[in-house]
Coordinates of C-alpha atoms in Angstrom, one line a residue:
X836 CA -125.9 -26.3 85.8
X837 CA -125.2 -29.8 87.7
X838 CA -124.5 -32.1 85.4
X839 CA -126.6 -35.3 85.0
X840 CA -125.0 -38.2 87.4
X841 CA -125.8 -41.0 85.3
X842 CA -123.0 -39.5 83.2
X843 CA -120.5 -41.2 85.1
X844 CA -121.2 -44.3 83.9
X845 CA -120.9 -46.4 81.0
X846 CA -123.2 -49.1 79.6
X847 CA -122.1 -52.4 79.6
X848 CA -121.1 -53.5 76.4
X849 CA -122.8 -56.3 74.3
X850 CA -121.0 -60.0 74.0
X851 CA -120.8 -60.7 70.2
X852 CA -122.5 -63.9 69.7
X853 CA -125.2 -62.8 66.7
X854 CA -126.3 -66.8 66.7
X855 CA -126.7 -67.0 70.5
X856 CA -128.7 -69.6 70.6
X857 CA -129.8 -70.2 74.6
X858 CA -133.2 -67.6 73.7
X859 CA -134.5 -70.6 72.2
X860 CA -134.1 -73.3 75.1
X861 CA -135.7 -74.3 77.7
X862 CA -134.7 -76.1 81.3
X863 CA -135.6 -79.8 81.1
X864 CA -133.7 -81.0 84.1
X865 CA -132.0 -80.2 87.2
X866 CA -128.9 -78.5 87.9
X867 CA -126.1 -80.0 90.3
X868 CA -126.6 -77.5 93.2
X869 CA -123.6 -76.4 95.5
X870 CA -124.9 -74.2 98.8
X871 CA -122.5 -71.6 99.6
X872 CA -124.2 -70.5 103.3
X873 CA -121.3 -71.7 105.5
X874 CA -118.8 -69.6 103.4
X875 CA -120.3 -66.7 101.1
X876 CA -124.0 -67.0 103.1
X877 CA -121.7 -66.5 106.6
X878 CA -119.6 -64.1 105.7
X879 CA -122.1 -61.9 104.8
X880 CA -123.6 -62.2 108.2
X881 CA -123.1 -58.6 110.6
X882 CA -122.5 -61.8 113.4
X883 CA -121.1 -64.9 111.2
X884 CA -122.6 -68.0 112.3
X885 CA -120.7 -70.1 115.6
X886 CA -119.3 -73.8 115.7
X887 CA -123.5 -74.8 116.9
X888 CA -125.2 -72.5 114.0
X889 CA -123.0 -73.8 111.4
X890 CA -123.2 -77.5 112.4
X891 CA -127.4 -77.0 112.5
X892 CA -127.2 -75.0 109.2
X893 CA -125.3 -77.8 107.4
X894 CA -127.8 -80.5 108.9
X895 CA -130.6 -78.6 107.0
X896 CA -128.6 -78.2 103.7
X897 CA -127.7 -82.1 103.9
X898 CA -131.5 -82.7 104.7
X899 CA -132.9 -81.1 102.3
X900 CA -131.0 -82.7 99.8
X901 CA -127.7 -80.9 98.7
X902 CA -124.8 -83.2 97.9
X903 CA -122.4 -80.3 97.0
X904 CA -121.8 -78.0 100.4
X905 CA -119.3 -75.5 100.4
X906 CA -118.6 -75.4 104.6
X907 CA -116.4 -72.4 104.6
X908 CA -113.1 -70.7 103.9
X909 CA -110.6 -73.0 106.3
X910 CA -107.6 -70.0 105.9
X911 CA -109.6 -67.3 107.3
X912 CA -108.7 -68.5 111.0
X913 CA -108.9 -71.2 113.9
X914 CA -112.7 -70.9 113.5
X915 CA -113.6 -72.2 110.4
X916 CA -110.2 -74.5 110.3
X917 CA -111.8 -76.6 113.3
X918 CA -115.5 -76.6 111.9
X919 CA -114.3 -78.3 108.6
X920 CA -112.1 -80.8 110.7
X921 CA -114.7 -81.4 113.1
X922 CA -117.2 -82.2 110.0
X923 CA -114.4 -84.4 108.2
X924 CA -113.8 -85.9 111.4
X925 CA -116.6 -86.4 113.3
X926 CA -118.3 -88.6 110.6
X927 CA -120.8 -86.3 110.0
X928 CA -120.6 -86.0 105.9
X929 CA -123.1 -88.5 104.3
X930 CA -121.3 -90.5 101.9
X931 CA -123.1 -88.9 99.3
X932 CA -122.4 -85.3 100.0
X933 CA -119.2 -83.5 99.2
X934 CA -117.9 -80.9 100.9
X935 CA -116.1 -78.1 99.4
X936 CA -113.8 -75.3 100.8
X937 CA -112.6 -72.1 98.7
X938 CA -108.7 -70.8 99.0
X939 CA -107.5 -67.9 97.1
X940 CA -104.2 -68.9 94.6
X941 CA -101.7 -68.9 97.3
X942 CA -99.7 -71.2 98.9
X943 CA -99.8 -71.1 102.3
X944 CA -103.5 -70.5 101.9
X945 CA -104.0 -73.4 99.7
X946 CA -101.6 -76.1 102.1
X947 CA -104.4 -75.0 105.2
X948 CA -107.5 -75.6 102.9
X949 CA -106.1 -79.1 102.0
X950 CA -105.2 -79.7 106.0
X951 CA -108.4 -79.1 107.6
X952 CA -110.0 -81.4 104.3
X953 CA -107.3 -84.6 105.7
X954 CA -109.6 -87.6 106.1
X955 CA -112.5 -86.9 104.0
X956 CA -113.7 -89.4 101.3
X957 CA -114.2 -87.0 98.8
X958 CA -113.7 -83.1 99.0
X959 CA -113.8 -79.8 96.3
X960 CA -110.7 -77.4 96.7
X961 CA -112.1 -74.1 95.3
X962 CA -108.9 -72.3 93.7
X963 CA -109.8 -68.6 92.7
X964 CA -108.0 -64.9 91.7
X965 CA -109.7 -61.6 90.4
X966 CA -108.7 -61.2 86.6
X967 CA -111.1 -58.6 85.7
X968 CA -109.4 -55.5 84.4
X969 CA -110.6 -53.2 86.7
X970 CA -108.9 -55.5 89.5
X971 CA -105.6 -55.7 87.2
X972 CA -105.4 -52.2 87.2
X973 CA -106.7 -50.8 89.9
X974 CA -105.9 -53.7 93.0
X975 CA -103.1 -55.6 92.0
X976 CA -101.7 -52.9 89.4
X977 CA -100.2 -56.4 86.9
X978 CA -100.8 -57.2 83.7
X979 CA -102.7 -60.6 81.6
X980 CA -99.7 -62.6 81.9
X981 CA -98.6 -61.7 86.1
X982 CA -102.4 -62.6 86.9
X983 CA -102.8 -65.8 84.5
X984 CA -99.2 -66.8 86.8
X985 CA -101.1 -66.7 89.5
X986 CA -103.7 -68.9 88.5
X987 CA -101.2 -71.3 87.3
X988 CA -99.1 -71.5 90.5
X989 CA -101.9 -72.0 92.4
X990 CA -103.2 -74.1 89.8
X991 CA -99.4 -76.7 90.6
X992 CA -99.8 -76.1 94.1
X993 CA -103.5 -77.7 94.3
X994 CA -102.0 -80.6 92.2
X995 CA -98.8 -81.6 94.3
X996 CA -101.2 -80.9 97.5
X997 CA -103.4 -83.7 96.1
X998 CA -100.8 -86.0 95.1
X999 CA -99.4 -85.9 98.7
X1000 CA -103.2 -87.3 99.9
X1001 CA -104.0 -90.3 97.5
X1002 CA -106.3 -91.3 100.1
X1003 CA -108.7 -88.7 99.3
X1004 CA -110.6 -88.3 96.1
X1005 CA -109.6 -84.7 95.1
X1006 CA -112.1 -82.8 92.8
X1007 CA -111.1 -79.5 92.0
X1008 CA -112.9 -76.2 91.0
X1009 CA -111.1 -72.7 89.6
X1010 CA -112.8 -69.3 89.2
X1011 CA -111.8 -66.5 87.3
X1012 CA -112.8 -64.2 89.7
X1013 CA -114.9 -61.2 88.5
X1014 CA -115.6 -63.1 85.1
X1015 CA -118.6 -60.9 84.4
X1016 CA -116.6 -57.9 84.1
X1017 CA -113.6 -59.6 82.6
X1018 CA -112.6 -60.0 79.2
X1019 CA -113.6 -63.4 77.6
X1020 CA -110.9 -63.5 75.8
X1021 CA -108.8 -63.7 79.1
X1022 CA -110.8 -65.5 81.1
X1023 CA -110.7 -68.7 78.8
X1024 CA -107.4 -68.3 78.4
X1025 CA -106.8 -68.3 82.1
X1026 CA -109.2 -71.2 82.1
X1027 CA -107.0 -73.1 80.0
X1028 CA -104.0 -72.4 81.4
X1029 CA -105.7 -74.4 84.4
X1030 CA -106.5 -77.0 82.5
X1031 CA -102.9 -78.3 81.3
X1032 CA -101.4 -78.1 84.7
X1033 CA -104.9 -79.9 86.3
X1034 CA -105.5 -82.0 83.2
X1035 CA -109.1 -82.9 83.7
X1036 CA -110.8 -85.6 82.0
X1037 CA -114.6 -86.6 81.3
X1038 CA -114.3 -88.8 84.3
X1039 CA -112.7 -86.2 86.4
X1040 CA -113.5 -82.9 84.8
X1041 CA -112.9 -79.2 86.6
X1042 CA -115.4 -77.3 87.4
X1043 CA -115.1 -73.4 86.3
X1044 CA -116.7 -71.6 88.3
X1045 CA -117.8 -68.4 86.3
X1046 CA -119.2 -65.9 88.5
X1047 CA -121.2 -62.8 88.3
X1048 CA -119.2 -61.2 90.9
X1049 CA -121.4 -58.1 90.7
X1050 CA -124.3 -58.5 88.4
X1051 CA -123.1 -55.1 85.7
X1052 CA -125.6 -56.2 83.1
X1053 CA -128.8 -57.3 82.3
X1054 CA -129.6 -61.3 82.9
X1055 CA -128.9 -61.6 79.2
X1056 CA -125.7 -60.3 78.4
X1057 CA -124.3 -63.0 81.1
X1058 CA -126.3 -65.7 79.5
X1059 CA -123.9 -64.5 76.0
X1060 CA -121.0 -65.0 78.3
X1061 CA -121.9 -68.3 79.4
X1062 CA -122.4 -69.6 75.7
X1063 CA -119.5 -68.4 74.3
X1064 CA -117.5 -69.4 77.4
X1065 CA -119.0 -72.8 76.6
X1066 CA -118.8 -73.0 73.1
X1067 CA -114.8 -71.7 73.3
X1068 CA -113.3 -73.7 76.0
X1069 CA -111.4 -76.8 74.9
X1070 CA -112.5 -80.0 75.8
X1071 CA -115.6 -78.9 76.5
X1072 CA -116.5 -82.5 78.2
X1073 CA -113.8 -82.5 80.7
X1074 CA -115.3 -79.8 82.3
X1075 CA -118.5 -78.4 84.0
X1076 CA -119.8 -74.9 84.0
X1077 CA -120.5 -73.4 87.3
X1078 CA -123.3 -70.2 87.9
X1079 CA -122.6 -68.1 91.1
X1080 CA -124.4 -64.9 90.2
X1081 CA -125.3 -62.0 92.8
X1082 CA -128.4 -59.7 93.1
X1083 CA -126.6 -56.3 92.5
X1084 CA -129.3 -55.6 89.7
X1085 CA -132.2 -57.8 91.6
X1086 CA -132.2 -60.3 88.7
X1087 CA -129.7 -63.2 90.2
X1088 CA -132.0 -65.7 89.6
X1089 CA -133.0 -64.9 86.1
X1090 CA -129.1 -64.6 85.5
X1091 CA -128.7 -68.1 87.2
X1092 CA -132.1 -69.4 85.3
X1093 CA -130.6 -67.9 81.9
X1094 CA -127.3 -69.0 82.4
X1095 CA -128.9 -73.0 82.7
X1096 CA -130.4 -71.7 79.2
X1097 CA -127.1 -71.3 77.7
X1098 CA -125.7 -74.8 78.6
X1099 CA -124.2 -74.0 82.4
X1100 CA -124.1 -77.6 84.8
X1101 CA -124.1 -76.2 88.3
X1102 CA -125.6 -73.2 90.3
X1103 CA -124.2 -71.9 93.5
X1104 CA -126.3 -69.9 95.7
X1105 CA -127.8 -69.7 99.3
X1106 CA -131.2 -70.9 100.5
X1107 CA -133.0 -67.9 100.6
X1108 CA -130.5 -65.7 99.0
X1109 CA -128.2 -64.3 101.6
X1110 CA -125.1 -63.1 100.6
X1111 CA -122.7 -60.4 100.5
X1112 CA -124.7 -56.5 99.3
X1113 CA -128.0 -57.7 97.5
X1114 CA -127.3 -61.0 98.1
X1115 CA -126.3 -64.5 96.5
X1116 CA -128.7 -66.7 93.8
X1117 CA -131.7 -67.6 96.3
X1118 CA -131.6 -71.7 95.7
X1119 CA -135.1 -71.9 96.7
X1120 CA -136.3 -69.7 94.3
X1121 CA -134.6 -71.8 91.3
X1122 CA -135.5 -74.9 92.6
X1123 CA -138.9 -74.4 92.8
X1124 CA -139.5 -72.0 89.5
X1125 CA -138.1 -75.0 87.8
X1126 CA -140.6 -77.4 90.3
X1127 CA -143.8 -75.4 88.9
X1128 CA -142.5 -76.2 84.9
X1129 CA -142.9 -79.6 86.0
X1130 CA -139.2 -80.0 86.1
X1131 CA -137.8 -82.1 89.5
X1132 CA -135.2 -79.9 91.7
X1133 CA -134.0 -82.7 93.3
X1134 CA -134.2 -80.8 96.3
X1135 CA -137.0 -81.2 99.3
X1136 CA -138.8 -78.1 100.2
X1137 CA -142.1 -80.1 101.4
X1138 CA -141.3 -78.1 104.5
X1139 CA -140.6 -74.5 103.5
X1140 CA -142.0 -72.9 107.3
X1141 CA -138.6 -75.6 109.1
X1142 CA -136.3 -74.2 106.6
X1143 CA -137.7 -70.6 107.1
X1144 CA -136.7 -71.0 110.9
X1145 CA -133.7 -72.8 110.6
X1146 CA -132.0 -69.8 108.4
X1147 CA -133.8 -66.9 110.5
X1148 CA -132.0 -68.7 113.6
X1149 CA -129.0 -69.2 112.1
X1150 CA -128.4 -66.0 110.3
X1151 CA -130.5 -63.8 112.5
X1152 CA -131.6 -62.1 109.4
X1153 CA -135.6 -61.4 108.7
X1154 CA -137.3 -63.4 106.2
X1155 CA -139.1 -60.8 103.9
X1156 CA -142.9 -62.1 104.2
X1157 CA -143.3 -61.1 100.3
X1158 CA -139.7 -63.4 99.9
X1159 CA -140.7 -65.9 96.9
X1160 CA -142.2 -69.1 97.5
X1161 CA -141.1 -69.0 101.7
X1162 CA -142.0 -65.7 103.0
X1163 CA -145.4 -65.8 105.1
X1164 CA -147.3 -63.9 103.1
X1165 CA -146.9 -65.2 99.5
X1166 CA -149.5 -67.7 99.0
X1167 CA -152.2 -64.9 100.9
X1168 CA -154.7 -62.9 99.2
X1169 CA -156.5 -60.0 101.1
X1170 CA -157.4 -58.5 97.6
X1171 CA -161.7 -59.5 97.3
X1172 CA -161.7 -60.4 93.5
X1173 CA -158.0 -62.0 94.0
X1174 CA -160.1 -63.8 96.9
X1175 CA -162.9 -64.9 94.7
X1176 CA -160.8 -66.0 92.2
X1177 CA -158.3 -68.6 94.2
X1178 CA -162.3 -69.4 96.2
X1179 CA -163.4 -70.6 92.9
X1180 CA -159.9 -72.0 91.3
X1181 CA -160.0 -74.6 94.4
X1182 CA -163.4 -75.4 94.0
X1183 CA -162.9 -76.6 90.2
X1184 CA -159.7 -78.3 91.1
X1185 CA -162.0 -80.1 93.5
X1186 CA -164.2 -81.0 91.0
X1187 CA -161.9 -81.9 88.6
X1188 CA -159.6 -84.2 90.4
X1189 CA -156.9 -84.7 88.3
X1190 CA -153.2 -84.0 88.7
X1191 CA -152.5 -80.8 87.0
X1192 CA -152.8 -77.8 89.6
X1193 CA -154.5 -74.4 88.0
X1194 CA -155.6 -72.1 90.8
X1195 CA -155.5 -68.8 89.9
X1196 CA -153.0 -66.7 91.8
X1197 CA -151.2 -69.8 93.3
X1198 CA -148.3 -71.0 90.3
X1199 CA -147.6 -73.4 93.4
X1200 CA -149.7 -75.9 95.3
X1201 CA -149.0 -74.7 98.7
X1202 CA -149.4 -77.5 100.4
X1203 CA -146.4 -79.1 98.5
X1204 CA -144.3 -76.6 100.6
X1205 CA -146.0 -77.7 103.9
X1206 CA -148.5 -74.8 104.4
X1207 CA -152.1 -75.0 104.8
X1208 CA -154.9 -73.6 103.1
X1209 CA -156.2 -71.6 105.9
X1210 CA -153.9 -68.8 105.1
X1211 CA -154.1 -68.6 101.3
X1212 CA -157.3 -65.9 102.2
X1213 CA -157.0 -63.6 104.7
X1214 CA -159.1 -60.6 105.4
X1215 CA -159.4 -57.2 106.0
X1216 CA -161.0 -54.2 104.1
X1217 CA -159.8 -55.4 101.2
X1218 CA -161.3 -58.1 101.3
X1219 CA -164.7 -59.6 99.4
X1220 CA -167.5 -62.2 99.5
X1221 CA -165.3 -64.9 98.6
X1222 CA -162.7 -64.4 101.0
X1223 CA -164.6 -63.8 103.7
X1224 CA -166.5 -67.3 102.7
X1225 CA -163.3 -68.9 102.4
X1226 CA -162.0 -68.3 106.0
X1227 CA -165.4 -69.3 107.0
X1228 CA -165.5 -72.6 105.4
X1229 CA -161.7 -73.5 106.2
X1230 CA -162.3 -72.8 110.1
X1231 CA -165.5 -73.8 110.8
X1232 CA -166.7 -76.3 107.4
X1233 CA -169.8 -74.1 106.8
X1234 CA -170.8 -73.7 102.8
X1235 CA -172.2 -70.3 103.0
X1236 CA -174.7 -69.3 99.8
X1237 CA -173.6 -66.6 97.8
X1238 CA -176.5 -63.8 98.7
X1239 CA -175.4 -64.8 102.5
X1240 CA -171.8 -64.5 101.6
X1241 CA -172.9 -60.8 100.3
X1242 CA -175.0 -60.1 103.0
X1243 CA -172.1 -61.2 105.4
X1244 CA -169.5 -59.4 103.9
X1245 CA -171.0 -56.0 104.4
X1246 CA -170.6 -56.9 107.7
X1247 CA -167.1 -58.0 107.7
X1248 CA -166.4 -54.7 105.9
X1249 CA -168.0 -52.3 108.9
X1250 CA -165.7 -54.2 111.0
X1251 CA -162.4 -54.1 109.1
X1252 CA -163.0 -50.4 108.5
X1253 CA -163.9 -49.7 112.5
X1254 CA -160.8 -51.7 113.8
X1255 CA -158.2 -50.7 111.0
X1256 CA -156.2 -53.7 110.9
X1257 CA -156.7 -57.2 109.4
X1258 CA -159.3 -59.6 110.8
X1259 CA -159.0 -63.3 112.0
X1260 CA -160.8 -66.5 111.8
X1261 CA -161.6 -65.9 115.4
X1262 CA -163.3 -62.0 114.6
X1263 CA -165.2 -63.1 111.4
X1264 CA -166.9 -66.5 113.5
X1265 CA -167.4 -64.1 116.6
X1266 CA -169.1 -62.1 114.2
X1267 CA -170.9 -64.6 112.0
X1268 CA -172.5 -66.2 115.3
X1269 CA -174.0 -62.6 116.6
X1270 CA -174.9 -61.9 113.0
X1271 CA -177.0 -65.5 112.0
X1272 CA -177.0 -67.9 114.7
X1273 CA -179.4 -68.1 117.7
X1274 CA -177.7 -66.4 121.1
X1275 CA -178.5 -65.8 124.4
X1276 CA -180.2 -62.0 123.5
X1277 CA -182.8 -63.8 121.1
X1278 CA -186.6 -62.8 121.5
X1279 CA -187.0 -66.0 120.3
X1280 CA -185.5 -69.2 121.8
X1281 CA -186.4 -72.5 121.0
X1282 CA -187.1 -75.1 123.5
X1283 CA -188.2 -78.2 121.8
X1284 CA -190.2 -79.3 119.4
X1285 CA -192.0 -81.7 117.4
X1286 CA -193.5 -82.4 113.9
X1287 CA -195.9 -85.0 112.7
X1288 CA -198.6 -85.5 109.7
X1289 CA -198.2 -87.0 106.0
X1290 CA -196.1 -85.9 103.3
X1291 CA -197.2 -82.4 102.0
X1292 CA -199.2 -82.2 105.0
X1293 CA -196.6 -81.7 108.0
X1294 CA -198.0 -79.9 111.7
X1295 CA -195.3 -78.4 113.7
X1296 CA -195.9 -78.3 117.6
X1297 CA -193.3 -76.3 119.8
X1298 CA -192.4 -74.9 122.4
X1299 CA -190.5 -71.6 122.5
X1300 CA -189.4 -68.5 124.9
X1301 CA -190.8 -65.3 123.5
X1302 CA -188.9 -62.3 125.6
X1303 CA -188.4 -64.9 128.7
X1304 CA -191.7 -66.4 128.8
X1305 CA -192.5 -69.9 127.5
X1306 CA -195.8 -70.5 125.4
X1307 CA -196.2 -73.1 122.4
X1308 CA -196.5 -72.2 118.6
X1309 CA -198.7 -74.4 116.2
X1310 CA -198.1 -74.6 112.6
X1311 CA -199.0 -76.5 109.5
X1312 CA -197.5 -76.2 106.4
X1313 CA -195.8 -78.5 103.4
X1314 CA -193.2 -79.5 104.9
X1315 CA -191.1 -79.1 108.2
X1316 CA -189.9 -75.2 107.1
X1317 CA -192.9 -73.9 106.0
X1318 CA -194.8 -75.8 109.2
X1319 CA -192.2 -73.4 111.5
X1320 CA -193.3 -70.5 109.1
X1321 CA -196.9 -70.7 110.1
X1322 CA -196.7 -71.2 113.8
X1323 CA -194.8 -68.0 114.0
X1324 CA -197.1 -66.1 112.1
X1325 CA -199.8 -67.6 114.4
X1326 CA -198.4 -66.4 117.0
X1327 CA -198.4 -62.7 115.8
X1328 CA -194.5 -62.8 115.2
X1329 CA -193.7 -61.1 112.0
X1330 CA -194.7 -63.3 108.9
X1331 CA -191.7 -64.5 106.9
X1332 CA -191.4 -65.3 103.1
X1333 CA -188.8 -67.7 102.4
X1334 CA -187.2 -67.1 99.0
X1335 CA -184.2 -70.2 99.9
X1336 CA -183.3 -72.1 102.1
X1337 CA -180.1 -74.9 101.8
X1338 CA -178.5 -77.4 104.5
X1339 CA -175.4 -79.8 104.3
X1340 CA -173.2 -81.7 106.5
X1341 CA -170.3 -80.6 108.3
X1342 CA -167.6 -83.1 108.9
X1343 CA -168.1 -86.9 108.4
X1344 CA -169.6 -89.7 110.2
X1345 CA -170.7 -90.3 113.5
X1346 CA -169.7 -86.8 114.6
X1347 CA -171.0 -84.7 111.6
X1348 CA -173.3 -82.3 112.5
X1349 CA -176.1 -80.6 109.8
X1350 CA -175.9 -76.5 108.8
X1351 CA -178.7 -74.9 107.6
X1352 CA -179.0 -71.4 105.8
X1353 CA -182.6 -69.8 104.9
X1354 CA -182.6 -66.3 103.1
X1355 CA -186.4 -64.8 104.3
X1356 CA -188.3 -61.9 102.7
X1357 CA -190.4 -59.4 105.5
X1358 CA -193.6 -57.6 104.3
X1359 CA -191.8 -54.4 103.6
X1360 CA -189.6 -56.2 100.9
X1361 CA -186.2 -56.3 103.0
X1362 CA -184.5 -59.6 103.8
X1363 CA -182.9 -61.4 106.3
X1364 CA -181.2 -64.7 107.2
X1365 CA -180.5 -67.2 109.2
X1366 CA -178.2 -70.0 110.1
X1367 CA -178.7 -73.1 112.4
X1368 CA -175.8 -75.7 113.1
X1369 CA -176.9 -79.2 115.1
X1370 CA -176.5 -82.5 115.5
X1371 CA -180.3 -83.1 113.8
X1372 CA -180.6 -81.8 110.5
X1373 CA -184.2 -81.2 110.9
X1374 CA -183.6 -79.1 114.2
X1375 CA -180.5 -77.0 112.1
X1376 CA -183.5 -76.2 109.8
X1377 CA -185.6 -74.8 112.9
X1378 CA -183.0 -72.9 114.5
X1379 CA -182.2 -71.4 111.2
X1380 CA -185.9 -70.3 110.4
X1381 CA -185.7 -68.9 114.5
X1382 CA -182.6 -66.7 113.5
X1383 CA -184.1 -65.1 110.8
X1384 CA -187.1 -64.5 112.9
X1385 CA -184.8 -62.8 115.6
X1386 CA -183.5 -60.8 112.8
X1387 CA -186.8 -59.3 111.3

């Protein structure tokens, strides 16, 4: 017999911490972000991003409000050393926004990062090696204290480096590389190691940078090594705690969100969250899980379609339309009871007017993100009433009444079913006009008329074209509607029973224009409807009756 494959591998094991106590928190503010797409985002690319990408890319990051950029990886080659210099440079840093630039721990890799940084106001030098013991072992083949030497070195190195460049105000960050498969016993000493040759302060602290190189565990289990990282490391206050977790498992932002939880500072990540395998922490998806708690981001994503563009262009990668909270199909709804649902939800936050947003389906106002409401419903045969109602009122302002939105839908449904793909606004109207409103193939077509008589006793006079030729109708009845009612009768075409009949404006002002919707019972008991849209709410009410008329 085979044997089972998942035998080959070993659970991860638990982090002893039996108070843990980051279960019981919640995230009150915002993070300090740092964007990684010009280093870990680019190198992930299959066709890493030229001199004009990364310039646009790093305009967007800068707009949309992150003031900690990490631009690239200035050792890798001529490439990247002349974008950062060109950036530092050119004067195109905001003041507030510091750049940041990773170097592994050595030398001659370090001296280059600190080069192509000469000039800058302020700048980050990212220091990292692998200390995991899988990377002891099996790709360096050294033990604790030949890996913690070459932390320290490089640790020395980025000290004289900045001492040589008063000018500049030098921030530095480490990473124990591979912390989430490391010891923790190791990596804080590593850590600390850093820390006397650096000798950060509260004013100046380091930043340790404790990735989840590959994400081995559930979301948790990092979240214990965050906490005790934090609760272990000396001088806790001259230093900040940095997040840069990965998707291996698919749960990089719960790692990221958790690791907040258990007292981390920062969180690295990409918009969108591309990166190298599964990808990098998506930054958008933080930010805006934390903006629907009622928590502030700090970020702008009031327009979520530009950013969505700007990174498709950039890293010629697809946007996923199910990707959280930017791709194009997240705030949609084909589903006819999820369609009824957000129909409904929009009509009581109308109603209630107050400014707390519950709308079922949506945990996000989409129009904080820039995107309309015309594409929160869309339909096909999926779809119900109240979507199909919903596209109708977005496109064209008309308030339909539920039996007609009932009636109409079975209609929408023969459609969706005959062409086998979803329907637009401009299908559903072209089928709502042949379906209610008064066209060119009518029996019936009104010409003009004209009503007269005391309240409760109204006579309708007009003049109509019955199959081409014109003749005049007489009526008398209650009111206008019911004065229609009898002239058509009188003229032998078949007698109408309206069971309801409702009108209302469309649009505001001089240029409104009136709808009209009457639901009519024939002699045989079925029923039929009809819609009229003009200028004269009285002759909306006439056309409608008309339709109906056309329809029996």
């Amino acid at each position: 017999m085979r044997r089972d494959p998942s035998t080959k591998y070993r659970p991860f094991p638990q982090v002893d911490l039996p108070d843990r106590r980051w279960p019981g928190r919640s995230i009150t503010a915002a993070p300090r972000w740092l964007s990684t797409d010009l280093r870990d985002g680019n190198q992930a690319l299959i066709d890493p991003m030229d001199a004009e990408k990364k310039r646009r890319f790093f305009d967007l990051l800068v707009q949309v409000g992150l003031k900690e950029i990490e631009v690239g990886f200035p050792s890798a080659g001529a490439t990247e050393f002349d974008f950062i210099a060109g950036l530092v440079r050119s004067g195109a840093i905001p003041d507030d926004v510091t750049v940041q630039v990773l170097t592994q721990s050595r030398r001659d890799l370090i001296e280059t990062s600190f080069r192509s940084l000469e000039g800058a106001r302020t700048a980050i030098v990212h220091l990292y090696n692998a200390v995991s013991p899988a990377w002891r072992r099996i790709v360096f083949g050294m033990d604790r204290a030949e890996v913690k030497a070459i932390a320290v070195e490089g640790a020395k190195v980025l000290r004289d480096e900045a001492a040589k460049r008063p000018d500049t105000d030098w921030r530095f960050e480490y990473s124990p590389e591979t912390f989430s498969t490391a010891e923790l016993d190791f990596s804080l000493e590593v850590c600390e190691a850093v820390m006397d040759v650096l000798r950060p302060t509260p004013d100046r602290p380091i930043i340790f940078n404790l990735p989840a190189t590959v994400e081995a565990a559930t979301p948790n289990i990092y979240a214990d090594q965050i906490e005790w990282f934090g609760r272990h490391i000396r001088d806790r206050d001259a230093c900040l705690i940095s997040l840069h977790t990965h998707n291996d498992r698919g749960t990089g932002v719960a790692a990221a969100e958790l690791g907040l939880m258990a007292g981390a500072d920062r969180v690295e990540g990409c918009l969108l969250g591309n990166g190298e395998r599964t990808g990098n922490c998506d930054l958008v998806t933080v930010a805006l899980n934390l903006y629907t708690q009622g928590v502030a981001p700090g970020l702008d994503f009031s327009d979520i379609d530009r950013i969505v563009n700007v990174v498709g262009y950039c890293t010629n990668l697809p946007i996923h339309p199910r990707t959280p909270y930017a791709g194009d199909l997240v705030f949609t709804a084909f589903s006819g009871s999820h369609q009824d649902a957000i129909k409904k939800g929009f009509a009581a936050q109308a109603e209630r007017n107050d400014e707390y947003w519950e709308v079922p389906y949506l945990p996000i106002d989409p129009a904080d993100l820039g995107r309309s409401y015309e594409a929160v419903i869309r339909v096909n045969s999926q779809s119900g009433k109240g979507g199909v109602a919903w596209v109708i009122e977005q496109d064209r302002g008309l308030k339909l009444p539920k039996r007609l939105q009932a009636d109409f839908s079975r209609h929408v449904q023969a459609l969706a079913d005959r062409a086998g793909r979803e329907l637009d606004a401009g299908d559903i109207w072209r089928l709502f006009e042949t379906t209610y409103l008064p066209g060119p193939g009518d029996r019936i077509a009104l010409r003009d008329y004209n009503e007269s008589g005391a309240a409760g006793d109204r006579l309708f006079v007009g003049r109509v074209a019955v199959d081409g030729a014109e003749r005049s109708i007489t009526g008398r009845g209650n009111g206008l509607i019911s004065g229609v009612v009898a002239a058509l009768a009188a003229a032998g075409i078949p007698a109408l029973d309206v069971v309801d009949y409702n009108e209302h404006a469309i649009g505001h002002g001089a240029d409104a224009t009136a709808a009209a919707y009457v639901e009519c019972r024939l002699g045989d008991g079925a029923t039929v409807f009809g819609v009229g849209i003009d200028t004269d709410v009285a002759t909306a009410g006439v056309r409608a009756v008309l339709s109906a008329a056309n329809r029996a």
